[in-house]
Tab-separated table of C-alpha atoms in Angstrom:
chain	number	residue	atom	x	y	z
A	1	MET	CA	0.000	0.000	0.000
A	2	LYS	CA	2.779	2.380	0.936
A	3	TYR	CA	4.541	1.517	-2.299
A	4	ALA	CA	1.367	2.340	-4.221
A	5	LEU	CA	1.046	5.682	-2.429
A	6	ASP	CA	4.676	6.517	-3.194
A	7	TRP	CA	3.992	5.697	-6.832
A	8	ILE	CA	0.944	8.004	-6.931
A	9	ARG	CA	2.977	10.833	-5.422
A	10	SER	CA	5.762	10.444	-7.989
A	11	TRP	CA	5.980	12.172	-11.364
A	12	PRO	CA	6.278	8.962	-13.478
A	13	ALA	CA	2.719	8.000	-12.515
A	14	TRP	CA	1.345	11.243	-13.950
A	15	MET	CA	3.654	11.360	-16.942
A	16	LEU	CA	2.507	7.845	-17.773
A	17	LEU	CA	-1.026	9.244	-18.081
A	18	ILE	CA	0.210	11.678	-20.734
A	19	SER	CA	1.772	8.851	-22.719
A	20	VAL	CA	-1.424	6.814	-22.518
A	21	GLY	CA	-3.559	9.855	-23.334
A	22	VAL	CA	-1.492	10.743	-26.375
A	23	THR	CA	-0.780	7.316	-27.840
A	24	VAL	CA	-4.206	5.829	-27.114
A	25	GLY	CA	-6.521	8.827	-26.715
A	26	LEU	CA	-5.375	11.178	-29.454
A	27	PRO	CA	-5.738	8.789	-32.396
A	28	ARG	CA	-9.290	8.000	-31.258
A	29	VAL	CA	-10.637	11.554	-31.088
A	30	PRO	CA	-12.918	12.668	-33.950
A	31	TYR	CA	-11.317	13.631	-37.255
A	32	TYR	CA	-7.776	13.014	-36.088
A	33	GLN	CA	-7.565	9.857	-38.171
A	34	GLU	CA	-8.065	11.924	-41.282
A	35	GLY	CA	-4.888	13.793	-40.554
A	36	LEU	CA	-6.462	17.232	-40.448
A	37	PRO	CA	-4.791	18.800	-37.437
A	38	TYR	CA	-1.395	19.111	-38.996
A	39	ILE	CA	-2.415	20.415	-42.369
A	40	TYR	CA	-4.654	23.364	-41.641
A	41	ASP	CA	-4.369	26.314	-39.277
A	42	LEU	CA	-7.642	25.637	-37.478
A	43	GLY	CA	-6.808	21.960	-37.150
A	44	GLY	CA	-3.427	22.890	-35.672
A	45	MET	CA	-5.061	25.207	-33.157
A	46	ALA	CA	-7.491	22.420	-32.345
A	47	LEU	CA	-4.610	20.070	-31.655
A	48	VAL	CA	-2.974	22.588	-29.292
A	49	THR	CA	-6.325	23.012	-27.518
A	50	TRP	CA	-6.614	19.234	-27.172
A	51	TYR	CA	-3.168	19.109	-25.552
A	52	ILE	CA	-3.982	21.905	-23.109
A	53	GLY	CA	-7.223	20.090	-22.295
A	54	LEU	CA	-5.192	16.965	-21.552
A	55	GLY	CA	-3.031	19.072	-19.233
A	56	PHE	CA	-6.082	20.307	-17.307
A	57	LEU	CA	-7.527	16.793	-17.173
A	58	ILE	CA	-4.343	15.383	-15.626
A	59	LEU	CA	-4.064	18.351	-13.263
A	60	GLY	CA	-7.678	17.846	-12.170
A	61	LEU	CA	-7.122	14.147	-11.548
A	62	TYR	CA	-3.945	14.952	-9.631
A	63	PHE	CA	-5.752	17.455	-7.415
A	64	ILE	CA	-8.574	15.048	-6.626
A	65	VAL	CA	-6.419	11.944	-6.119
A	66	MET	CA	-3.701	13.703	-4.116
A	67	GLY	CA	-6.290	15.677	-2.178
A	68	CYS	CA	-7.966	12.409	-1.185
A	69	VAL	CA	-4.655	10.691	-0.416
A	70	SER	CA	-3.432	13.600	1.732
A	71	ALA	CA	-6.724	13.833	3.595
A	72	GLY	CA	-7.185	10.089	4.040
A	73	TRP	CA	-10.546	10.268	2.242
A	74	PHE	CA	-11.905	12.925	4.623
A	75	LEU	CA	-12.872	15.179	1.769
A	76	SER	CA	-14.355	17.877	3.938
A	77	ARG	CA	-10.909	18.559	5.400
A	78	ARG	CA	-9.371	19.114	2.005
A	79	LEU	CA	-12.351	20.394	0.112
A	80	HIS	CA	-10.310	23.006	-1.701
A	81	ALA	CA	-8.226	20.279	-3.379
A	82	VAL	CA	-11.347	18.627	-4.746
A	83	LEU	CA	-12.751	22.029	-5.674
A	84	PHE	CA	-9.591	22.964	-7.606
A	85	GLY	CA	-9.648	19.533	-9.222
A	86	GLY	CA	-13.237	20.070	-10.311
A	87	VAL	CA	-12.376	23.449	-11.809
A	88	ALA	CA	-9.412	21.917	-13.660
A	89	LEU	CA	-11.628	19.110	-14.988
A	90	ILE	CA	-14.219	21.636	-16.166
A	91	LEU	CA	-11.462	23.607	-17.913
A	92	GLY	CA	-10.228	20.366	-19.481
A	93	GLY	CA	-13.749	19.607	-20.685
A	94	SER	CA	-14.080	23.142	-22.073
A	95	CYS	CA	-10.819	22.717	-23.983
A	96	HIS	CA	-12.095	19.474	-25.459
A	97	TRP	CA	-15.351	21.167	-26.465
A	98	LEU	CA	-13.359	23.979	-28.117
A	99	TYR	CA	-11.230	21.346	-29.836
A	100	LEU	CA	-14.319	19.744	-31.372
A	101	ILE	CA	-15.647	23.126	-32.524
A	102	LEU	CA	-12.324	24.083	-34.106
A	103	LEU	CA	-12.066	20.762	-35.884
A	104	GLU	CA	-15.602	21.050	-37.177
A	105	MET	CA	-14.796	24.527	-38.457
A	106	SER	CA	-11.615	23.247	-40.111
A	107	VAL	CA	-13.639	20.520	-41.840
A	108	ARG	CA	-16.085	23.141	-43.134
A	109	VAL	CA	-13.282	25.414	-44.333
A	110	THR	CA	-11.610	22.619	-46.248
B	1	MET	CA	9.478	7.997	3.440
B	2	SER	CA	10.488	5.483	0.819
B	3	GLN	CA	12.847	6.832	-1.813
B	4	GLY	CA	11.784	4.279	-4.429
B	5	PHE	CA	10.332	7.035	-6.592
B	6	PRO	CA	11.230	10.687	-6.892
B	7	GLN	CA	9.553	12.412	-3.986
B	8	MET	CA	9.085	15.900	-2.725
B	9	PRO	CA	12.038	16.846	-0.486
B	10	SER	CA	11.022	16.853	3.144
B	11	ASP	CA	11.825	20.543	3.570
B	12	LYS	CA	9.371	21.507	0.787
B	13	PRO	CA	11.577	24.036	-0.987
B	14	SER	CA	10.176	26.923	-2.941
B	15	LEU	CA	11.497	27.710	-6.416
B	16	LEU	CA	15.133	28.877	-6.501
B	17	ARG	CA	15.476	28.626	-2.742
B	18	ASP	CA	16.355	25.004	-2.145
B	19	THR	CA	19.674	25.245	-0.384
B	20	ARG	CA	19.643	22.116	1.740
B	21	GLN	CA	19.765	19.365	-0.849
B	22	GLY	CA	22.686	20.649	-2.841
B	23	GLN	CA	24.059	17.386	-4.183
B	24	ALA	CA	25.416	17.235	-7.713
B	25	ARG	CA	24.113	13.699	-7.963
B	26	LEU	CA	20.560	15.043	-7.886
B	27	CYS	CA	21.009	16.362	-11.464
B	28	TRP	CA	22.235	13.004	-12.701
B	29	LYS	CA	19.466	11.231	-10.806
B	30	ASN	CA	16.932	13.426	-12.616
B	31	LEU	CA	18.616	12.738	-15.951
B	32	MET	CA	18.873	8.981	-15.454
B	33	GLU	CA	15.248	8.756	-14.301
B	34	ALA	CA	14.162	10.732	-17.349
B	35	LEU	CA	16.197	8.503	-19.662
B	36	PHE	CA	14.822	5.331	-18.101
B	37	PHE	CA	11.269	6.635	-18.290
B	38	CYS	CA	11.614	7.685	-21.936
B	39	VAL	CA	13.083	4.323	-22.971
B	40	THR	CA	10.212	2.542	-21.203
B	41	MET	CA	7.596	4.775	-22.833
B	42	THR	CA	9.195	4.268	-26.249
B	43	LEU	CA	8.943	0.508	-25.853
B	44	LEU	CA	5.330	0.807	-24.699
B	45	ALA	CA	4.505	3.128	-27.615
B	46	LYS	CA	5.984	0.659	-30.081
B	47	TRP	CA	3.962	-2.144	-28.539
B	48	SER	CA	0.661	-0.224	-28.250
B	49	THR	CA	0.678	1.442	-31.679
B	50	ASN	CA	1.739	-1.628	-33.680
B	51	LEU	CA	3.843	0.570	-35.931
B	52	PRO	CA	6.073	-1.661	-38.047
B	53	ALA	CA	9.402	0.164	-37.810
B	54	TRP	CA	11.243	1.823	-34.949
B	55	GLY	CA	11.774	4.815	-37.205
B	56	ASP	CA	7.981	5.342	-37.351
B	57	VAL	CA	7.831	5.426	-33.562
B	58	ILE	CA	10.876	7.529	-32.772
B	59	ALA	CA	11.990	9.495	-35.792
B	60	SER	CA	8.827	10.303	-37.732
B	61	GLU	CA	7.154	13.701	-37.582
B	62	ASN	CA	3.795	13.315	-35.798
B	63	GLY	CA	4.994	9.954	-34.442
B	64	PRO	CA	4.251	8.775	-30.883
B	65	ILE	CA	7.496	10.154	-29.440
B	66	GLU	CA	6.868	13.636	-30.819
B	67	MET	CA	3.236	13.524	-29.671
B	68	MET	CA	4.249	12.444	-26.155
B	69	SER	CA	6.963	15.077	-26.087
B	70	ALA	CA	4.470	17.818	-27.013
B	71	GLY	CA	2.033	16.464	-24.428
B	72	VAL	CA	4.649	16.740	-21.692
B	73	TRP	CA	5.295	20.416	-22.499
B	74	PHE	CA	1.605	21.351	-22.548
B	75	VAL	CA	0.900	19.524	-19.297
B	76	ALA	CA	3.952	21.211	-17.758
B	77	MET	CA	2.573	24.544	-18.967
B	78	VAL	CA	-0.738	23.978	-17.185
B	79	TRP	CA	1.060	22.956	-13.990
B	80	CYS	CA	3.377	25.988	-14.086
B	81	LEU	CA	0.345	28.228	-14.585
B	82	THR	CA	-1.323	26.666	-11.549
B	83	ALA	CA	1.862	27.123	-9.513
B	84	SER	CA	1.983	30.796	-10.517
B	85	LEU	CA	-1.579	31.268	-9.247
B	86	SER	CA	-1.013	29.459	-5.955
B	87	HIS	CA	2.473	30.759	-5.175
B	88	PRO	CA	2.649	34.582	-5.368
B	89	PRO	CA	6.266	34.941	-4.093
B	90	HIS	CA	7.597	33.342	-7.286
B	91	ARG	CA	4.809	34.258	-9.642
B	92	ILE	CA	7.146	35.843	-12.201
B	93	GLU	CA	9.324	32.728	-12.395
B	94	TRP	CA	6.331	30.440	-12.768
B	95	LEU	CA	4.720	32.629	-15.421
B	96	GLY	CA	8.037	32.737	-17.279
B	97	LEU	CA	8.239	28.943	-17.151
B	98	THR	CA	4.598	28.743	-18.302
B	99	ALA	CA	5.465	30.779	-21.382
B	100	LEU	CA	8.586	28.710	-22.061
B	101	CYS	CA	6.697	25.410	-21.765
B	102	LEU	CA	4.006	26.728	-24.138
B	103	LEU	CA	6.698	27.805	-26.581
B	104	PHE	CA	8.447	24.413	-26.433
B	105	GLY	CA	5.117	22.624	-26.947
B	106	LEU	CA	4.216	24.800	-29.935
B	107	ARG	CA	7.688	24.308	-31.353
B	108	GLU	CA	7.314	20.545	-30.981
B	109	LEU	CA	4.082	20.619	-32.989
B	110	ASP	CA	5.682	22.917	-35.595
B	111	ALA	CA	2.990	25.461	-34.843
B	112	HIS	CA	5.050	28.209	-36.440
B	113	VAL	CA	4.928	26.413	-39.779
B	114	TRP	CA	1.189	25.716	-39.918
B	115	ALA	CA	0.280	29.087	-38.433
B	116	THR	CA	2.361	31.234	-40.789
B	117	GLY	CA	3.149	28.944	-43.683
B	118	TRP	CA	6.896	29.517	-43.349
B	119	ASN	CA	9.627	28.270	-41.058
B	120	LEU	CA	10.420	30.724	-38.297
B	121	ASP	CA	13.587	28.831	-37.417
B	122	LYS	CA	15.374	29.924	-40.570
B	123	SER	CA	16.695	33.428	-40.074
B	124	ALA	CA	17.005	33.912	-43.861
B	125	ASN	CA	13.195	33.826	-44.061
B	126	TYR	CA	12.983	37.139	-42.214
B	127	TRP	CA	14.690	38.801	-45.212
B	128	ASN	CA	12.732	36.818	-47.769
B	129	PRO	CA	10.405	39.145	-49.736
B	130	ARG	CA	8.214	36.161	-50.685
B	131	PHE	CA	6.627	36.341	-47.237
B	132	PRO	CA	4.466	39.378	-46.349
B	133	LEU	CA	6.345	42.088	-44.458
B	134	TRP	CA	3.527	42.560	-41.931
B	135	GLU	CA	3.647	38.842	-41.124
B	136	ARG	CA	7.382	38.891	-40.496
B	137	LEU	CA	7.028	41.999	-38.313
B	138	LEU	CA	4.126	40.371	-36.459
B	139	VAL	CA	6.244	37.306	-35.681
B	140	ILE	CA	9.094	39.494	-34.436
B	141	GLY	CA	6.850	41.782	-32.378
B	142	GLY	CA	4.362	39.192	-31.183
B	143	MET	CA	6.668	36.271	-30.510
B	144	ILE	CA	10.392	36.901	-30.665
B	145	ILE	CA	10.488	40.127	-28.632
B	146	PRO	CA	8.136	38.791	-25.885
B	147	VAL	CA	10.207	35.607	-25.650
B	148	MET	CA	13.392	37.661	-25.363
B	149	VAL	CA	11.800	39.806	-22.639
B	150	ILE	CA	10.746	36.663	-20.722
B	151	GLY	CA	14.267	35.253	-21.102
B	152	ILE	CA	15.879	38.490	-19.911
B	153	VAL	CA	13.545	38.770	-16.910
B	154	LEU	CA	14.197	35.140	-15.921
B	155	CYS	CA	17.955	35.607	-16.370
B	156	PHE	CA	17.882	38.696	-14.131
B	157	ARG	CA	15.946	36.827	-11.466
B	158	ILE	CA	18.369	33.907	-11.663
B	159	TRP	CA	21.415	36.177	-11.741
B	160	ALA	CA	20.285	37.955	-8.589
B	161	ARG	CA	20.362	34.661	-6.687
B	162	LEU	CA	23.272	33.009	-8.432
B	163	THR	CA	26.143	33.925	-6.093
B	164	VAL	CA	24.291	33.068	-2.895
B	165	ASP	CA	22.894	29.821	-4.261
B	166	TRP	CA	26.194	28.842	-5.881
B	167	ASN	CA	27.938	29.169	-2.513
B	168	SER	CA	25.248	27.139	-0.794
B	169	ARG	CA	25.390	24.468	-3.527
B	170	ALA	CA	21.766	24.844	-4.497
B	171	PRO	CA	20.792	22.007	-6.854
B	172	TRP	CA	18.859	24.188	-9.299
B	173	ILE	CA	22.131	25.509	-10.745
B	174	GLY	CA	23.273	22.018	-11.726
B	175	GLN	CA	19.775	21.055	-12.856
B	176	LEU	CA	19.568	24.148	-15.056
B	177	THR	CA	23.025	23.451	-16.491
B	178	VAL	CA	22.185	19.835	-17.358
B	179	GLY	CA	18.894	21.023	-18.912
B	180	GLY	CA	20.809	23.626	-20.940
B	181	ILE	CA	23.277	20.992	-22.164
B	182	LEU	CA	20.360	18.761	-23.222
B	183	LEU	CA	18.743	21.668	-25.042
B	184	VAL	CA	21.962	22.508	-26.896
B	185	PHE	CA	22.348	18.809	-27.783
B	186	CYS	CA	18.873	18.766	-29.361
B	187	VAL	CA	19.386	22.035	-31.242
B	188	VAL	CA	22.742	20.860	-32.631
B	189	LEU	CA	21.213	17.529	-33.731
B	190	ASP	CA	18.332	19.382	-35.369
B	191	LYS	CA	20.724	21.521	-37.385
B	192	VAL	CA	23.081	18.631	-38.142
B	193	HIS	CA	20.482	16.313	-39.627
B	194	GLY	CA	18.745	19.162	-41.406
B	195	TYR	CA	21.646	20.916	-43.089
B	196	TYR	CA	25.038	19.324	-42.542
B	197	LEU	CA	24.635	15.567	-43.065
B	198	PRO	CA	24.380	15.882	-46.862
B	199	PHE	CA	27.568	17.970	-46.843
B	200	LEU	CA	29.324	15.276	-44.833
B	201	GLY	CA	28.102	12.527	-47.163
B	202	LEU	CA	26.077	10.900	-44.373
B	203	GLU	CA	22.592	10.973	-45.880
B	204	GLU	CA	21.986	7.390	-44.723
B	205	ALA	CA	22.402	8.486	-41.127
B	206	GLN	CA	19.560	11.004	-41.453
B	207	LEU	CA	16.971	8.727	-39.829
B	208	PHE	CA	19.291	7.899	-36.942
B	209	PHE	CA	19.983	11.561	-36.218
B	210	MET	CA	16.295	12.460	-36.536
B	211	GLY	CA	15.410	9.718	-34.067
B	212	LEU	CA	18.130	10.852	-31.699
B	213	GLU	CA	16.852	14.428	-31.873
B	214	GLU	CA	13.214	13.471	-31.243
B	215	PHE	CA	14.213	11.185	-28.390
B	216	GLY	CA	16.482	13.905	-26.940
B	217	GLU	CA	13.592	16.381	-27.015
B	218	TYR	CA	11.383	13.877	-25.205
B	219	VAL	CA	14.084	13.312	-22.573
B	220	LEU	CA	14.412	17.106	-22.178
B	221	GLY	CA	10.673	17.416	-21.515
B	222	ILE	CA	10.597	14.579	-19.004
B	223	TYR	CA	13.805	15.824	-17.359
B	224	THR	CA	12.181	19.256	-16.940
B	225	VAL	CA	9.150	17.653	-15.297
B	226	SER	CA	11.309	15.553	-12.975
B	227	VAL	CA	13.231	18.673	-11.919
B	228	LEU	CA	10.135	20.835	-11.439
B	229	TRP	CA	8.088	18.144	-9.717
B	230	PRO	CA	9.096	18.867	-6.081
B	231	TYR	CA	8.766	22.592	-6.690
B	232	TRP	CA	5.268	22.143	-8.140
B	233	GLN	CA	4.262	20.010	-5.204
B	234	ALA	CA	5.611	22.575	-2.787
B	235	THR	CA	3.284	25.209	-4.236
B	236	LEU	CA	0.097	23.173	-3.935
B	237	PRO	CA	-2.112	23.916	-0.935
B	238	PHE	CA	-2.716	20.351	0.257
B	239	HIS	CA	0.994	19.584	0.167
B	240	GLN	CA	1.825	22.675	2.187
B	241	THR	CA	-0.334	21.511	5.082
B	242	ASP	CA	0.236	17.760	5.234
B	243	SER	CA	3.702	17.624	6.794
């Protein structure tokens, strides 16, 4: 258990999420298979937005998981950690929404 | 506390003020951890993507290594931004690092090429009349000058602490130096495989050098994260109260 907690507190655990997100998640998002993001301006901006969204998603997860680990599941004691995590997740979701809009626009333009 | 994985130092240092853990080996530990992690992730990427050749995984533009490398910079950007909001005493440093991480991420995705249609890396392009003058001026005014200002401000902040921290063997000096060496290594490789290999008659080695450059950039990103990790943690509210 202690080993697992040490792992969660370490950077490789969270960097691993990026690798999984990029190698597994990115090729599965809409339109990416068609290779649009790299060819057109809007698609490129969409790709950057997707990456920033991934950053907020991982930050949100980190806040919630580490907040819970630090507080020993007494969320009321560390409510701000969960609150910040929620805000980060919402920002991540907003980035993903913006990503979809930008990609749709890039499809229309092309 | 177990030292099996990189952990936050027990004294919870703030950025540029860690004077108690001044071991040179810390830099090499960061570098070796980053190398080990990147090798592991490369193997996993090869396995999970089913790409036929190693060159497709490591050396290709838009390949898994480049995508992961860009991802690391953008995630680091978000974390630096959060640190700047939660840690006012070093807000300028964190905002400067936020801008640098964003720049490195955009550079990794070749954002300058798809956004402008021409390569900002080539200085000759700034004199090329084929590209609109207003666009070249916009790049200089909107990107190059702000980046130079950020660099100058960060250098001044670092310079102001350098003597004191050098004498107290603060680890950030060594960590910054190793990071700088890695950066120079990647830039040199980028130029070598782009311009000089054909002159040297080593066209066949192009793929090897490209792979080395992409892998070096990934290691640089992960190394940066491993160095910044304890400083990030020290700025977060629930870490500041759980000792």
